CSV table of C-alpha atoms in Angstrom, one decimal:
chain,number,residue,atom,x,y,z
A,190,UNK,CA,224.2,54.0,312.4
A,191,UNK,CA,224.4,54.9,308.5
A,192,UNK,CA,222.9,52.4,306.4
A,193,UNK,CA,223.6,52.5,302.8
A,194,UNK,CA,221.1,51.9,299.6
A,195,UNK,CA,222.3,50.8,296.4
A,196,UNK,CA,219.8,50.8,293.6
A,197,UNK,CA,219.8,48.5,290.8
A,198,UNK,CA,219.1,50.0,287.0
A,199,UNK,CA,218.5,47.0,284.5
A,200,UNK,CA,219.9,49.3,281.1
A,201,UNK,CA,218.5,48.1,277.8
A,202,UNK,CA,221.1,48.3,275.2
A,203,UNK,CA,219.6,48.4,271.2
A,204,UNK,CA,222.7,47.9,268.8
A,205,UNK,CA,222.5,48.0,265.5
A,206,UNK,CA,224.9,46.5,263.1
A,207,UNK,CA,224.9,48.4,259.4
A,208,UNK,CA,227.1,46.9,256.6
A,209,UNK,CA,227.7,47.7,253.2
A,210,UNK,CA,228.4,45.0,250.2
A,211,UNK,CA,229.8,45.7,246.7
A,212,UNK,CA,231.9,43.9,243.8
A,213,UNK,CA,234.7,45.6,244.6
A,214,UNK,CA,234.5,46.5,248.4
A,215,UNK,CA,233.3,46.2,251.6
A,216,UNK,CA,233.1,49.5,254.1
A,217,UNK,CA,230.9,50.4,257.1
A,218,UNK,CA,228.3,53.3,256.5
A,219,UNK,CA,225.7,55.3,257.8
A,220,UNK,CA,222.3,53.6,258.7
A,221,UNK,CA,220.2,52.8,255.3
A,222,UNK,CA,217.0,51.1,255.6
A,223,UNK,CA,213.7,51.4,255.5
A,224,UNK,CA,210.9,51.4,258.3
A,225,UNK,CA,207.7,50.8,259.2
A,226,UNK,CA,208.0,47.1,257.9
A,227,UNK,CA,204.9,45.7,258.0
A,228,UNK,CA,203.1,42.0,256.4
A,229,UNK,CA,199.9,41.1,256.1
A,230,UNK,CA,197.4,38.1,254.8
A,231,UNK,CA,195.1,39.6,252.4
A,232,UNK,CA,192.9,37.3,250.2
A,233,UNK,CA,195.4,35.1,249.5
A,234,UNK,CA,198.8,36.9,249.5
A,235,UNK,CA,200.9,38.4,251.7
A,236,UNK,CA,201.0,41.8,251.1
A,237,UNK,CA,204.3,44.0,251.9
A,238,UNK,CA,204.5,48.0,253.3
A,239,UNK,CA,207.4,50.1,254.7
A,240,UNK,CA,208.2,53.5,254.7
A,241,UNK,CA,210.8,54.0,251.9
A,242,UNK,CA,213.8,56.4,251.7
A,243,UNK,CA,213.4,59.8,250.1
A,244,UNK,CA,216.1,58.2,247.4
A,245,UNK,CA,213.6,57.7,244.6
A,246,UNK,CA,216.1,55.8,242.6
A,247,UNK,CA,216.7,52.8,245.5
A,248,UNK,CA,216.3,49.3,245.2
A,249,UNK,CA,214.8,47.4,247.8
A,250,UNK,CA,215.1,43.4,248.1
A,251,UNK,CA,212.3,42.1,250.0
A,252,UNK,CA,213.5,38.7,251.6
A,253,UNK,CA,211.5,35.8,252.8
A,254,UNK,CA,212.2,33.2,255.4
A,255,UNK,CA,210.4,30.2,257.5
A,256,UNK,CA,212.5,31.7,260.5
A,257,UNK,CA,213.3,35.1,262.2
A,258,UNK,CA,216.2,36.7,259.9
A,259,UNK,CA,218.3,38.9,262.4
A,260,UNK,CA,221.7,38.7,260.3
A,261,UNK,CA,223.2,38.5,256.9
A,262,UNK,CA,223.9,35.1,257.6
A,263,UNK,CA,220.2,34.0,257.8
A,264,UNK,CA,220.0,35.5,254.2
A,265,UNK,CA,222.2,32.0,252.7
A,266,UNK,CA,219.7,29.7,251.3
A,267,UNK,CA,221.9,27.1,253.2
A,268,UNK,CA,221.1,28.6,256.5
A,269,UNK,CA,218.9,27.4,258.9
A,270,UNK,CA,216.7,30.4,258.2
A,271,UNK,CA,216.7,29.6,254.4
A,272,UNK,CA,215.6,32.7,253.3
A,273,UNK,CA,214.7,33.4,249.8
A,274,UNK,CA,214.6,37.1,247.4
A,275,UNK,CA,210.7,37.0,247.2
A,276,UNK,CA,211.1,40.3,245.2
A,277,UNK,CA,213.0,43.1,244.2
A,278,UNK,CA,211.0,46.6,243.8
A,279,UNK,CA,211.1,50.2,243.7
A,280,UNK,CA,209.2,52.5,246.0
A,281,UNK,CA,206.8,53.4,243.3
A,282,UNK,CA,205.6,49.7,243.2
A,283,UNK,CA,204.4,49.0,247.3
A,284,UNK,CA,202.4,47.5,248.6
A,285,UNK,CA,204.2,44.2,247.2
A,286,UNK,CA,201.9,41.0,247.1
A,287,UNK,CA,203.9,37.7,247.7
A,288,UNK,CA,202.4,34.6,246.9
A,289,UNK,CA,205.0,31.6,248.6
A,290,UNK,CA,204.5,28.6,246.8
A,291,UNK,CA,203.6,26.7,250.7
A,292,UNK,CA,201.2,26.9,253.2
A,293,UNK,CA,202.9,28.1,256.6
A,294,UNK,CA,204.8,30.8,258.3
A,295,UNK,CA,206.9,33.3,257.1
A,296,UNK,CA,209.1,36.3,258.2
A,297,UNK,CA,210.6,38.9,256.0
A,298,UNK,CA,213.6,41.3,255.6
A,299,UNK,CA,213.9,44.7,253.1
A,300,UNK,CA,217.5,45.5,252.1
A,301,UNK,CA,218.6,49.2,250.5
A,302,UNK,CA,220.3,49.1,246.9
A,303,UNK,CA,222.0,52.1,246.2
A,304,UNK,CA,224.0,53.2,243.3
A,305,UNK,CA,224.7,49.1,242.8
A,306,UNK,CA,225.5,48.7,246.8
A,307,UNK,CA,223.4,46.8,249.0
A,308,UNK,CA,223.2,47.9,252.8
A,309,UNK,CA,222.0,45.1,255.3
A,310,UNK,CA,220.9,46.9,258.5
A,311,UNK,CA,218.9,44.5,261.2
A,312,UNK,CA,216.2,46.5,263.0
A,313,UNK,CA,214.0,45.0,265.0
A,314,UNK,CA,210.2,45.6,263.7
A,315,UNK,CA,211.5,48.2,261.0
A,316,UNK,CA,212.9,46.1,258.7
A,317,UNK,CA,212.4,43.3,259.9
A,318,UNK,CA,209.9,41.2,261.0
A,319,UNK,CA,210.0,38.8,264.4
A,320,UNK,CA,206.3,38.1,264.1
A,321,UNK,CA,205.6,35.4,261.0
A,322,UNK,CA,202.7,36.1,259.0
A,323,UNK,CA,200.3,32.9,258.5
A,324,UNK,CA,199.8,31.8,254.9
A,325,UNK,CA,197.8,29.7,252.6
A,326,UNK,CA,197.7,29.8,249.3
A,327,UNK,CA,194.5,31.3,247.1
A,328,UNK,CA,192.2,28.0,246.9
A,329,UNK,CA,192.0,26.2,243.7
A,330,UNK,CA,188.2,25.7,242.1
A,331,UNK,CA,186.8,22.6,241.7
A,332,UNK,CA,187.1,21.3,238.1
A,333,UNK,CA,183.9,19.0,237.6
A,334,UNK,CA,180.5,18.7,239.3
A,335,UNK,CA,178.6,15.7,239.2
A,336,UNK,CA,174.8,15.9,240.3
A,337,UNK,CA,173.1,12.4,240.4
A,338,UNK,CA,169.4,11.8,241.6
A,339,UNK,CA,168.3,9.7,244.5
A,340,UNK,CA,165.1,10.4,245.2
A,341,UNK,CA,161.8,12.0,243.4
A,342,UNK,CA,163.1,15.6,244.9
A,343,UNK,CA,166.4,14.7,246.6
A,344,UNK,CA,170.1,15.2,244.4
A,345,UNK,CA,173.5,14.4,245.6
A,346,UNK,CA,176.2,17.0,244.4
A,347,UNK,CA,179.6,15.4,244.1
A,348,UNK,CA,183.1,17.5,242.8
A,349,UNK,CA,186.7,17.4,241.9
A,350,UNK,CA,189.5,17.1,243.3
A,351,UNK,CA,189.1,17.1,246.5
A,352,UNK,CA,191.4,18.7,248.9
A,353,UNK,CA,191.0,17.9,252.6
A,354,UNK,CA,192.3,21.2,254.2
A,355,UNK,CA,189.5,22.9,252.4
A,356,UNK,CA,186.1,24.1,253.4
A,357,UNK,CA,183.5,23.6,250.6
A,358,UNK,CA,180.1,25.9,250.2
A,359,UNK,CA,177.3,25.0,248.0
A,360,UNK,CA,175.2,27.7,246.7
A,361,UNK,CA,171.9,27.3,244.9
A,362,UNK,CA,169.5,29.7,242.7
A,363,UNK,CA,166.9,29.8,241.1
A,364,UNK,CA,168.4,32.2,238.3
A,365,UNK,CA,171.9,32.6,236.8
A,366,UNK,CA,174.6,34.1,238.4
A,367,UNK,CA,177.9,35.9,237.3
A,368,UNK,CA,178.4,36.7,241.1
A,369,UNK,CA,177.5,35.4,244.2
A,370,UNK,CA,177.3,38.7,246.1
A,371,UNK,CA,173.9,38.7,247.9
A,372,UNK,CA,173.9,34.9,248.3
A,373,UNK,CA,174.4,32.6,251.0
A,374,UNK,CA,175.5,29.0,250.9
A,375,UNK,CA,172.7,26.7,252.0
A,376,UNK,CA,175.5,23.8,252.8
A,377,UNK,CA,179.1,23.9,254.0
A,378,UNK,CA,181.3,20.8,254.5
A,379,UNK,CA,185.0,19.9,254.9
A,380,UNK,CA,186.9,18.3,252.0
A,381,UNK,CA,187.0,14.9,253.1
A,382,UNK,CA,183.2,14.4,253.3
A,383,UNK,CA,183.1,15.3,249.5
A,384,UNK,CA,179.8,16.0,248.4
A,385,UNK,CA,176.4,17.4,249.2
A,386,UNK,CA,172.4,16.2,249.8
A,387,UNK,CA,169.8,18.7,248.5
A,388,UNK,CA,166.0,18.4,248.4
A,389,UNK,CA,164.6,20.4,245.2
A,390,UNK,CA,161.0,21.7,244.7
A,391,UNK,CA,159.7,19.3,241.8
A,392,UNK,CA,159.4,21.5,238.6
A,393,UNK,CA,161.6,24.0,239.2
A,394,UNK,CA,164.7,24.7,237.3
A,395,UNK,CA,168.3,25.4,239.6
A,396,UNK,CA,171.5,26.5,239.6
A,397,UNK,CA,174.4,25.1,241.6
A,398,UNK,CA,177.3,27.0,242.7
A,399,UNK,CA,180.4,25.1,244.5
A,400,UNK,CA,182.9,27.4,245.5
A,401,UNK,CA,186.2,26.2,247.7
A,402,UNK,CA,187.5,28.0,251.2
A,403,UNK,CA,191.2,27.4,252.4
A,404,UNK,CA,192.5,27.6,256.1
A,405,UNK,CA,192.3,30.9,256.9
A,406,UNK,CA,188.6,31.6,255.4
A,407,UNK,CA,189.6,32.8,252.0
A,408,UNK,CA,187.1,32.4,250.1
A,409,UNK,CA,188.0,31.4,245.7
A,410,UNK,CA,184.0,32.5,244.0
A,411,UNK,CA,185.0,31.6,240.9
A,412,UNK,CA,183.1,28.7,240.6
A,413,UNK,CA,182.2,26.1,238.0
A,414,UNK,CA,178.7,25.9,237.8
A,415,UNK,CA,175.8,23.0,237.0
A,416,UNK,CA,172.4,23.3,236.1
A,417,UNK,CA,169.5,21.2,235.8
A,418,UNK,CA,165.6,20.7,236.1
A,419,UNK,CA,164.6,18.6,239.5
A,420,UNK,CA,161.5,17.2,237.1
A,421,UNK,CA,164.3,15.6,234.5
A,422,UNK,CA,166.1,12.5,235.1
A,423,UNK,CA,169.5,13.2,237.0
A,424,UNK,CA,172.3,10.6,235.7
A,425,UNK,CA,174.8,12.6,236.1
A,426,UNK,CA,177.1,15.0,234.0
């Protein structure tokens, strides 16, 4: 008896589509686009890489979306994509910082310019990103402090506005500070809770530091600051 095998190969087929776009015509060319594509939250922005072409005088457009952009298509504002030209650069000017105007999610796209042609090519984690990067914007600082006394020793630190998606550190010293480096904050609360309680040694003279911290733990140290003496009368500011 001959028995026969047949073996099944599962054959994963990568196709990339490559088109070129001018005023006055529309041809198919040779792959141009950039690799390497890579975006990143960094205090407060997100910031662009890729590996450029050795053309040193191509354009690249650097396109932003709230969904995956794997065609030309996805590049019409009126898309479902929606993307939008976050920027326009030359290779002499990465990394690129992109600051969206919303908090959320966000994918991105780097088209070649050359010689007033731009060439759309879709690659898959080279020029294109199917991973969104998570954003929030830089926090804002607070724009008033108010410090009121309730007891002998004890103060109640109050600010504005108040965000409630923010995080909110209290810092105190007993000497000014231009920087915060070296300090730690003695309170921390969430935006909706909207002020602090402190006990103060009697006599001595402080300085308070409220600086604000957005969703993702960045951190905005430039801070408006109070100061006062815990033995004077605290009515407010």
């Amino acid at each position: 008896m001959h028995i026969s095998r047949f073996h099944k190969s599962c054959i994963l087929l990568s196709v990339t589509f490559t088109a070129a776009f001018s005023l006055n015509a529309q041809e198919t060319t040779d792959d141009v686009f950039i690799t390497l594509l890579k975006a990143d939250y960094i205090q407060g922005a997100v910031v662009i890489r890729f590996e450029t072409l050795q053309d040193e005088d191509a354009v690249y457009r650097i396109y932003r979306s709230t969904s995956p952009i794997t065609g030309k298509s996805d590049l019409d504002e009126n898309s479902p994509a929606g993307a939008n030209l976050a920027g326009e650069i030359k290779r002499d000017e990465l990394p690129f910082s992109d600051h969206p105007e919303k908090d959320g999610k966000y994918y991105y796209m780097v088209s070649v310019v050359k010689e007033g042609i731009e060439y759309f090519t879709f690659v898959p984690y080279q020029n294109t990103t199917l991973t969104p990067v998570d954003y929030a914007p830089f926090p804002e600082p607070v724009q008033r402090i108010t410090v009121q006394k309730l007891q002998e020793t004890t103060v109640s630190i109050r600010y504005s506005p108040v965000r409630n998606n923010y995080l909110y550190r209290l810092y105190l010293s007993e000497k000014e500070k231009s920087d915060l480096s070296g300090l730690s904050p003695c309170r921390e609360i969430r935006g909706e809770d909207a002020g602090f309680k402190v006990n103060l040694q009697k006599g001595r003279r402080y300085f308070f530091y409220v600086t604000t911290r957005n969703r993702l733990g960045v951190e905005n140290r430039v801070c408006l600051l109070y100061t006062s003496d815990a033995a004077d009368e605290l009515d407010g500011v």
